[in-house]
């Protein structure tokens, strides 16, 4: 299952106003001090992707990642997007201790 909340869909639609619509890739970002996370970015569709067209916007996820992490949900919380999934990602290095941020993870 792959869903996009109404708030997220509205924000994505606003982003593409007056622009050519491009696929949005859902992927694992290596992360920084907080470890790996599920992220999204504009990209091209590839042969090994699963594609979801929601509100005229194509979202793509590599097939193996989709199977490992479903369900996926793209949400918008007023400050930014969040991609939620069932993946259990390990923080590599104990949170923010290695990024020189005093007390917060603002890397």
mmCIF file of C-alpha atoms in Angstrom:
data_model
loop_
_atom_site.group_PDB
_atom_site.id
_atom_site.type_symbol
_atom_site.label_atom_id
_atom_site.label_comp_id
_atom_site.label_asym_id
_atom_site.label_seq_id
_atom_site.Cartn_x
_atom_site.Cartn_y
_atom_site.Cartn_z
ATOM 1 C CA UNK A 1 0.000 0.000 0.000
ATOM 2 C CA UNK A 2 1.185 3.528 -0.818
ATOM 3 C CA UNK A 3 -0.717 6.607 0.327
ATOM 4 C CA UNK A 4 -0.269 10.359 0.272
ATOM 5 C CA UNK A 5 -2.141 12.401 2.858
ATOM 6 C CA UNK A 6 -4.397 15.173 1.545
ATOM 7 C CA UNK A 7 -2.099 17.806 3.101
ATOM 8 C CA UNK A 8 0.964 16.329 1.383
ATOM 9 C CA UNK A 9 -0.837 16.036 -1.948
ATOM 10 C CA UNK A 10 -1.853 19.686 -1.746
ATOM 11 C CA UNK A 11 1.752 20.769 -1.073
ATOM 12 C CA UNK A 12 3.126 18.619 -3.902
ATOM 13 C CA UNK A 13 0.508 20.031 -6.294
ATOM 14 C CA UNK A 14 1.444 23.587 -5.282
ATOM 15 C CA UNK A 15 5.129 22.764 -5.876
ATOM 16 C CA UNK A 16 4.414 21.645 -9.454
ATOM 17 C CA UNK A 17 2.172 24.615 -10.374
ATOM 18 C CA UNK A 18 3.519 26.044 -13.631
ATOM 19 C CA UNK A 19 6.215 23.334 -13.818
ATOM 20 C CA UNK A 20 6.573 20.053 -15.636
ATOM 21 C CA UNK A 21 5.479 17.217 -13.351
ATOM 22 C CA UNK A 22 8.323 14.810 -12.607
ATOM 23 C CA UNK A 23 8.306 11.528 -10.719
ATOM 24 C CA UNK A 24 8.960 11.727 -6.985
ATOM 25 C CA UNK A 25 11.286 8.973 -5.805
ATOM 26 C CA UNK A 26 10.952 7.435 -2.349
ATOM 27 C CA UNK A 27 14.360 6.103 -1.243
ATOM 28 C CA UNK A 28 16.683 5.427 1.691
ATOM 29 C CA UNK A 29 18.878 8.443 2.375
ATOM 30 C CA UNK A 30 22.142 7.682 4.124
ATOM 31 C CA UNK A 31 21.225 10.278 6.705
ATOM 32 C CA UNK A 32 23.541 12.299 8.823
ATOM 33 C CA UNK A 33 23.965 12.156 12.533
ATOM 34 C CA UNK A 34 20.497 10.641 12.935
ATOM 35 C CA UNK A 35 21.200 7.658 10.693
ATOM 36 C CA UNK A 36 19.407 6.487 7.555
ATOM 37 C CA UNK A 37 15.877 7.624 6.797
ATOM 38 C CA UNK A 38 13.237 7.271 4.122
ATOM 39 C CA UNK A 39 13.268 10.397 1.957
ATOM 40 C CA UNK A 40 11.867 11.734 -1.308
ATOM 41 C CA UNK A 41 13.322 13.623 -4.264
ATOM 42 C CA UNK A 42 12.610 14.308 -7.917
ATOM 43 C CA UNK A 43 13.994 11.572 -10.157
ATOM 44 C CA UNK A 44 13.365 9.542 -13.299
ATOM 45 C CA UNK A 45 11.371 6.338 -13.316
ATOM 46 C CA UNK A 46 13.482 3.189 -13.716
ATOM 47 C CA UNK A 47 12.675 -0.323 -14.916
ATOM 48 C CA UNK A 48 12.837 -1.827 -11.420
ATOM 49 C CA UNK A 49 10.400 0.689 -9.875
ATOM 50 C CA UNK A 50 6.850 0.370 -8.659
ATOM 51 C CA UNK A 51 4.870 3.449 -9.756
ATOM 52 C CA UNK A 52 1.893 5.035 -8.024
ATOM 53 C CA UNK A 53 -0.044 7.856 -9.707
ATOM 54 C CA UNK A 54 -1.787 9.918 -7.063
ATOM 55 C CA UNK A 55 -3.560 13.140 -7.976
ATOM 56 C CA UNK A 56 -1.700 13.287 -11.291
ATOM 57 C CA UNK A 57 1.693 12.990 -9.583
ATOM 58 C CA UNK A 58 3.845 9.892 -10.166
ATOM 59 C CA UNK A 59 5.604 8.446 -7.115
ATOM 60 C CA UNK A 60 8.234 5.754 -7.683
ATOM 61 C CA UNK A 61 9.823 3.259 -5.288
ATOM 62 C CA UNK A 62 12.404 0.592 -6.118
ATOM 63 C CA UNK A 63 10.542 -2.760 -6.043
ATOM 64 C CA UNK A 64 12.695 -4.396 -3.353
ATOM 65 C CA UNK A 65 12.463 -1.334 -1.098
ATOM 66 C CA UNK A 66 8.702 -1.202 -1.552
ATOM 67 C CA UNK A 67 8.297 -4.867 -0.629
ATOM 68 C CA UNK A 68 10.554 -4.470 2.429
ATOM 69 C CA UNK A 69 8.952 -1.282 3.696
ATOM 70 C CA UNK A 70 5.274 -1.317 2.783
ATOM 71 C CA UNK A 71 3.038 0.321 3.653
ATOM 72 C CA UNK A 72 4.424 3.752 2.777
ATOM 73 C CA UNK A 73 2.772 7.065 3.578
ATOM 74 C CA UNK A 74 3.851 10.528 2.447
ATOM 75 C CA UNK A 75 2.665 13.149 4.937
ATOM 76 C CA UNK A 76 3.091 16.899 5.418
ATOM 77 C CA UNK A 77 3.141 18.305 8.931
ATOM 78 C CA UNK A 78 3.221 22.041 8.193
ATOM 79 C CA UNK A 79 6.992 22.213 8.460
ATOM 80 C CA UNK A 80 7.941 19.613 5.881
ATOM 81 C CA UNK A 81 7.346 16.211 4.398
ATOM 82 C CA UNK A 82 7.707 12.913 6.214
ATOM 83 C CA UNK A 83 7.811 9.503 4.570
ATOM 84 C CA UNK A 84 6.576 6.813 6.931
ATOM 85 C CA UNK A 85 7.052 3.088 6.374
ATOM 86 C CA UNK A 86 7.391 -0.171 8.252
ATOM 87 C CA UNK A 87 11.186 -0.197 7.757
ATOM 88 C CA UNK A 88 13.253 -0.561 10.899
ATOM 89 C CA UNK A 89 16.264 1.630 10.138
ATOM 90 C CA UNK A 90 19.235 1.577 12.470
ATOM 91 C CA UNK A 91 20.780 4.862 13.533
ATOM 92 C CA UNK A 92 24.455 4.571 12.803
ATOM 93 C CA UNK A 93 26.374 6.162 15.596
ATOM 94 C CA UNK A 94 24.153 6.940 18.506
ATOM 95 C CA UNK A 95 21.946 9.781 17.396
ATOM 96 C CA UNK A 96 23.336 13.289 17.302
ATOM 97 C CA UNK A 97 26.441 12.846 19.370
ATOM 98 C CA UNK A 98 28.744 13.010 16.393
ATOM 99 C CA UNK A 99 27.446 16.052 14.545
ATOM 100 C CA UNK A 100 28.703 18.866 16.801
ATOM 101 C CA UNK A 101 25.212 20.166 17.430
ATOM 102 C CA UNK A 102 24.779 21.041 21.065
ATOM 103 C CA UNK A 103 21.682 19.248 22.203
ATOM 104 C CA UNK A 104 19.685 19.095 18.963
ATOM 105 C CA UNK A 105 19.898 17.295 15.705
ATOM 106 C CA UNK A 106 19.983 20.329 13.445
ATOM 107 C CA UNK A 107 22.732 18.943 11.221
#
